[in-house]
CSV table of C-alpha atoms in Angstrom, one decimal:
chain,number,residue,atom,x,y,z
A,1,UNK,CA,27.1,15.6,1.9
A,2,UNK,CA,29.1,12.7,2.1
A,3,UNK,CA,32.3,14.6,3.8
A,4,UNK,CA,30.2,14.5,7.1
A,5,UNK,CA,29.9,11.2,8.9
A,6,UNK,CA,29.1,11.7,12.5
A,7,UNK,CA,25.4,13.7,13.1
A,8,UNK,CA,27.2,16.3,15.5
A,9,UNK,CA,28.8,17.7,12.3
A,10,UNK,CA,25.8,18.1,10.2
A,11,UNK,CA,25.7,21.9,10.4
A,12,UNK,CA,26.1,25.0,8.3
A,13,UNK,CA,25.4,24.6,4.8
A,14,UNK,CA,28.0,22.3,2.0
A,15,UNK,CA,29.5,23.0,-0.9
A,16,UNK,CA,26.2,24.0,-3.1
A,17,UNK,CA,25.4,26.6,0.0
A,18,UNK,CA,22.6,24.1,0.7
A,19,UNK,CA,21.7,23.8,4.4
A,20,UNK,CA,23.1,20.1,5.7
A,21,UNK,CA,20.3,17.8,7.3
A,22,UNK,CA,20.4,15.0,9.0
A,23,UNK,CA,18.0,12.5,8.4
A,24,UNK,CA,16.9,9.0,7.6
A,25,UNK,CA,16.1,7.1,5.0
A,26,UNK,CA,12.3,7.1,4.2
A,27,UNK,CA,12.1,3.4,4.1
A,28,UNK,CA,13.0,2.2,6.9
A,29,UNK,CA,12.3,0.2,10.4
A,30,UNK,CA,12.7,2.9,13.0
A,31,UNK,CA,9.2,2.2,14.3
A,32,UNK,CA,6.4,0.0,13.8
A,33,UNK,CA,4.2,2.6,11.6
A,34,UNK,CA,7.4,3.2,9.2
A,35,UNK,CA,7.9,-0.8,8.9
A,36,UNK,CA,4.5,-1.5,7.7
A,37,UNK,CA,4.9,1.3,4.7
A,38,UNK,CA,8.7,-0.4,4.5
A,39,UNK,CA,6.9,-3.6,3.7
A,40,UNK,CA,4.2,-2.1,1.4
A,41,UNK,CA,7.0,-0.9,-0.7
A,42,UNK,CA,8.5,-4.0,-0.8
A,43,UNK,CA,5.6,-6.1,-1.8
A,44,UNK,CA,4.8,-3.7,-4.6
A,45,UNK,CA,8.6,-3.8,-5.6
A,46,UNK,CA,9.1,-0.2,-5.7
A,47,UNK,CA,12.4,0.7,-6.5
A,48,UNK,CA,13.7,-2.2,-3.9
A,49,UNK,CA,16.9,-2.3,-5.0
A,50,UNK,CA,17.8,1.0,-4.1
A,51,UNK,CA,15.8,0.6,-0.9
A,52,UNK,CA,18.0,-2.4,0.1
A,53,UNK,CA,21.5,-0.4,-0.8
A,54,UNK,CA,20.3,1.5,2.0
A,55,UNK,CA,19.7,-0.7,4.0
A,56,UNK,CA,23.0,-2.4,3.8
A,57,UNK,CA,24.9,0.9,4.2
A,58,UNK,CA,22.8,1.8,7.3
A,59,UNK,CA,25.2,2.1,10.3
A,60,UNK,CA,23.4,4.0,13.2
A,61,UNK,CA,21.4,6.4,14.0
A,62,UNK,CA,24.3,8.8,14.4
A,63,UNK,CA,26.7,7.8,11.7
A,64,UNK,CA,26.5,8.0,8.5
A,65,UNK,CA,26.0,5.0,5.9
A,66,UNK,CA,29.4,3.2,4.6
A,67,UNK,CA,29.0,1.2,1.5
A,68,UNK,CA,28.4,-2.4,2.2
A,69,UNK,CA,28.5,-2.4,6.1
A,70,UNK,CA,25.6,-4.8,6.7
A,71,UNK,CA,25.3,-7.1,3.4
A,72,UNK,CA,23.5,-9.4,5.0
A,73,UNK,CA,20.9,-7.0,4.8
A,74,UNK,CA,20.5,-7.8,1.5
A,75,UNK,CA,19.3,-11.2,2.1
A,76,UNK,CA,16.4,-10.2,4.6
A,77,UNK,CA,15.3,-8.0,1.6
A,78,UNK,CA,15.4,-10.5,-1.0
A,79,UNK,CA,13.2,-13.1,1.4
A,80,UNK,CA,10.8,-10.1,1.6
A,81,UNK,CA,10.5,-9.7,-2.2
A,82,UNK,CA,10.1,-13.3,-2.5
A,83,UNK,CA,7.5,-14.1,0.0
A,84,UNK,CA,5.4,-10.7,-0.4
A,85,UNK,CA,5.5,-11.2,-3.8
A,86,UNK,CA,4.6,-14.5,-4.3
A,87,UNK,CA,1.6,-13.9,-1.7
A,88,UNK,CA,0.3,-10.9,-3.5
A,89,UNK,CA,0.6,-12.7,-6.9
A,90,UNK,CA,-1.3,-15.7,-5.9
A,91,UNK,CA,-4.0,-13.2,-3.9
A,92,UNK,CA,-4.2,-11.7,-7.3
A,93,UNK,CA,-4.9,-14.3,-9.1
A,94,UNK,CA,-7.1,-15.9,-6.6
A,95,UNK,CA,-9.2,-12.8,-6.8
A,96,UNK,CA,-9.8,-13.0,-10.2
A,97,UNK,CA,-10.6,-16.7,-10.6
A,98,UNK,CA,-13.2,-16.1,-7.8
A,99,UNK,CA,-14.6,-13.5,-9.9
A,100,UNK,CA,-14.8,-15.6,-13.0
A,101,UNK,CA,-16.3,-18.1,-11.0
A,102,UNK,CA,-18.9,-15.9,-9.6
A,103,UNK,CA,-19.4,-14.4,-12.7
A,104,UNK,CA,-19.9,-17.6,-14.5
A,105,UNK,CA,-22.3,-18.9,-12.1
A,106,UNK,CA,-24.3,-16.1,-12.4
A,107,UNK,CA,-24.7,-16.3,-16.4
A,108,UNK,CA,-25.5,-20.4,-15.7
A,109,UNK,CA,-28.7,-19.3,-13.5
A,110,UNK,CA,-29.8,-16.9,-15.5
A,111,UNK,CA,-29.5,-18.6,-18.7
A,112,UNK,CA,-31.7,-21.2,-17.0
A,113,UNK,CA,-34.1,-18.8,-16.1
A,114,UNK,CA,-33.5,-18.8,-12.7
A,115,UNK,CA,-32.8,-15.5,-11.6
A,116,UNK,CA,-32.8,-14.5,-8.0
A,117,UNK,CA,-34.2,-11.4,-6.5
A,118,UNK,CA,-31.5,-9.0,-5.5
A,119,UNK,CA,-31.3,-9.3,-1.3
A,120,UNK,CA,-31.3,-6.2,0.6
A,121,UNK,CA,-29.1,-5.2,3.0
A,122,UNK,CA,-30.7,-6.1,5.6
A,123,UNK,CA,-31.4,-9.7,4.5
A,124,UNK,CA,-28.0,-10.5,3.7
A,125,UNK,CA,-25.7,-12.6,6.2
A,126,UNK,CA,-24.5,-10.2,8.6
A,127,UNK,CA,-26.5,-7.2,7.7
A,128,UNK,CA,-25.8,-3.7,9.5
A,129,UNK,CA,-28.1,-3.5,11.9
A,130,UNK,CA,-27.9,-0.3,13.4
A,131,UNK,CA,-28.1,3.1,12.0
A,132,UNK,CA,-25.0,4.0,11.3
A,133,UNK,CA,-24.0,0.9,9.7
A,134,UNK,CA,-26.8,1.1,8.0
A,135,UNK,CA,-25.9,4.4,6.4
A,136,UNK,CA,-21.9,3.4,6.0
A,137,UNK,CA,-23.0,0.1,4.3
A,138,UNK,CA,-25.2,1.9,2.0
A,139,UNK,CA,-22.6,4.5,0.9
A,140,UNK,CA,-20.0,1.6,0.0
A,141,UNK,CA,-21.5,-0.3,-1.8
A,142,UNK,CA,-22.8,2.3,-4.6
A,143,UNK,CA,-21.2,2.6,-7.8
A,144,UNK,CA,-20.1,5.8,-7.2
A,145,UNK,CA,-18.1,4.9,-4.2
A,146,UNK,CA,-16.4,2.4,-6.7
A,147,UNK,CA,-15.8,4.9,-9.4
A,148,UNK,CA,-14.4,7.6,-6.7
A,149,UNK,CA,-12.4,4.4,-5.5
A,150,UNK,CA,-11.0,3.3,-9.0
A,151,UNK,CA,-10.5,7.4,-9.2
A,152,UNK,CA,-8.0,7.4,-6.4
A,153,UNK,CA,-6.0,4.3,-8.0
A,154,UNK,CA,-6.1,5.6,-11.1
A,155,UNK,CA,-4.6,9.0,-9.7
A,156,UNK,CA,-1.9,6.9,-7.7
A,157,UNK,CA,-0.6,4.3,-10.2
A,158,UNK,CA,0.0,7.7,-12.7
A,159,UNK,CA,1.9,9.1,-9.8
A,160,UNK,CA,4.1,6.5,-9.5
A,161,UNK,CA,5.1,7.2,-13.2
A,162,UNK,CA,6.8,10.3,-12.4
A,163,UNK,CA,9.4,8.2,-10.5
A,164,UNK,CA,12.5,7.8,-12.0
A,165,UNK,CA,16.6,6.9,-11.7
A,166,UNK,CA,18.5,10.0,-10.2
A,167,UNK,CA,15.3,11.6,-9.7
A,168,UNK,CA,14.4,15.7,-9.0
A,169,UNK,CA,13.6,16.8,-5.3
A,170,UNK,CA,10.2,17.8,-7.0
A,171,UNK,CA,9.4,13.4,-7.3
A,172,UNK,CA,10.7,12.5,-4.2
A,173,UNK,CA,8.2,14.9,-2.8
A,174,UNK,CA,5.5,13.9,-5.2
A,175,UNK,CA,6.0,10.1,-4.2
A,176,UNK,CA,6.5,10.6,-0.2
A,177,UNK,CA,3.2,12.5,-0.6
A,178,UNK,CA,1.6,10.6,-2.7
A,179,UNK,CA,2.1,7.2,-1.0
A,180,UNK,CA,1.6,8.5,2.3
A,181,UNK,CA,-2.1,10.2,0.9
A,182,UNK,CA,-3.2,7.3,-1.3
A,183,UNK,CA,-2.5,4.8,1.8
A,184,UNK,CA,-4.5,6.9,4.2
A,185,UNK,CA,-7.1,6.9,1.5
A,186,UNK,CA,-7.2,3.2,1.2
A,187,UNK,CA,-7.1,2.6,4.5
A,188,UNK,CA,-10.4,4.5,5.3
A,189,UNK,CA,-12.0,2.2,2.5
A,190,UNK,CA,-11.3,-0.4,4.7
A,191,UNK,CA,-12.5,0.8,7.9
A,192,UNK,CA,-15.3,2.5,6.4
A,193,UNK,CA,-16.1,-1.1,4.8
A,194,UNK,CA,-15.5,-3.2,8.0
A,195,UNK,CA,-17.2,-0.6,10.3
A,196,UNK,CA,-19.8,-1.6,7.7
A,197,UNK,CA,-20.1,-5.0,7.0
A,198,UNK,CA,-18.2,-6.4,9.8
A,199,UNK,CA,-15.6,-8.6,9.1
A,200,UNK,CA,-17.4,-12.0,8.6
A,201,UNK,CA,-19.2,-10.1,5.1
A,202,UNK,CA,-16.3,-8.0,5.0
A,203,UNK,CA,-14.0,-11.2,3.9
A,204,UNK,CA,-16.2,-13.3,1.4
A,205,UNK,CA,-15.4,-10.4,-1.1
A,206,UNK,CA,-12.7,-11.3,-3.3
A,207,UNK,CA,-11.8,-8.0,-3.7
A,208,UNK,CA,-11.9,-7.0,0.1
A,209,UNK,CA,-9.7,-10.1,0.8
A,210,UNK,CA,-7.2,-8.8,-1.8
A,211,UNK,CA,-7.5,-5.0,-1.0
A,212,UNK,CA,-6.5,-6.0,2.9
């Protein structure tokens, strides 16, 4: 409702009889836990530009936003977009060479006839050592674990088509839902796999070092 400015007059309902509400916007740098998500967001480039109005309308906590109030705003969020994406593009592509490298070694040996025997887990560098590890390590690194991994960002990447310009309550939801879920998902594949491997195995995986 944009007749109300100050938070003290955010009450009763506006002109659609909907009940006013004051709140902020979802991306944003109230606290250390919403920054990280804030700079997620940004490195994937998900509707940043409408991320970075906000930002430059932002007054205070108990005002409302005014158009243009802090455009310098702007420029912290176009650094951001720069250096997150640059990073995650050249982690991309690092990740894939690596692979290709790997992958090509691999066909070299065994074209030669050399192939090695598969280690176990317990003879490779770093190997889980106690039980628990042991079981975590086992779990992770099974193809199903992969699959029900590649599930989840299958499942997320289709969610994030349903966004769109001007969009319904219903995708708003969908997407503060869905990002919130998927990133606690992902984040449990890491701990799981660093709880694990520890991080000294954890990091000379090409994906690891890209999904971290």
């Amino acid at each position: 409702d944009k007749t109300v400015f100050h938070k003290d007059d955010c009450i009763g309902v506006d002109d659609s009889s909907n009940p006013r509400v004051w709140a902020t916007h979802p991306v944003n740098f109230d606290h250390i836990f919403h920054a990280i998500m804030a700079m997620f967001i940004l490195a994937t480039q998900d509707d940043w530009q409408n991320h970075m109005w906000a930002g430059t309308d932002a007054t205070s906590k108990l005002t409302g936003p005014v158009e243009n109030n802090q455009p310098g705003i702007a420029l912290f969020y176009i650094c951001c977009i720069m250096v997150a994406g640059y990073l995650v593009v050249n982690i991309f592509v690092g990740v894939f060479v690596d692979s290709y490298n790997m992958a090509s070694d691999k066909m070299v040996k065994e074209s030669a006839g050399k192939r090695e025997p598969r280690a176990k887990l317990a003879d490779l560098p770093d190997g889980p050592a106690s039980g628990y590890r042991r079981a975590v390590c086992a779990v992770v690194t099974t193809t199903s674990f992969d699959l029900f991994i590649a599930l989840f960002i299958v499942t997320n990447v289709i969610t994030m088509g349903f966004e769109s310009f001007r969009q319904a309550k219903w995708q708003s939801l969908l997407g503060l839902v869905s990002n919130s879920f998927f990133s606690l998902a992902f984040g449990w594949e890491c701990a799981f796999k660093l709880f694990g491997f520890y991080p000294r195995r954890y990091y000379k995986g090409g994906w690891n070092k890209f999904d971290f």
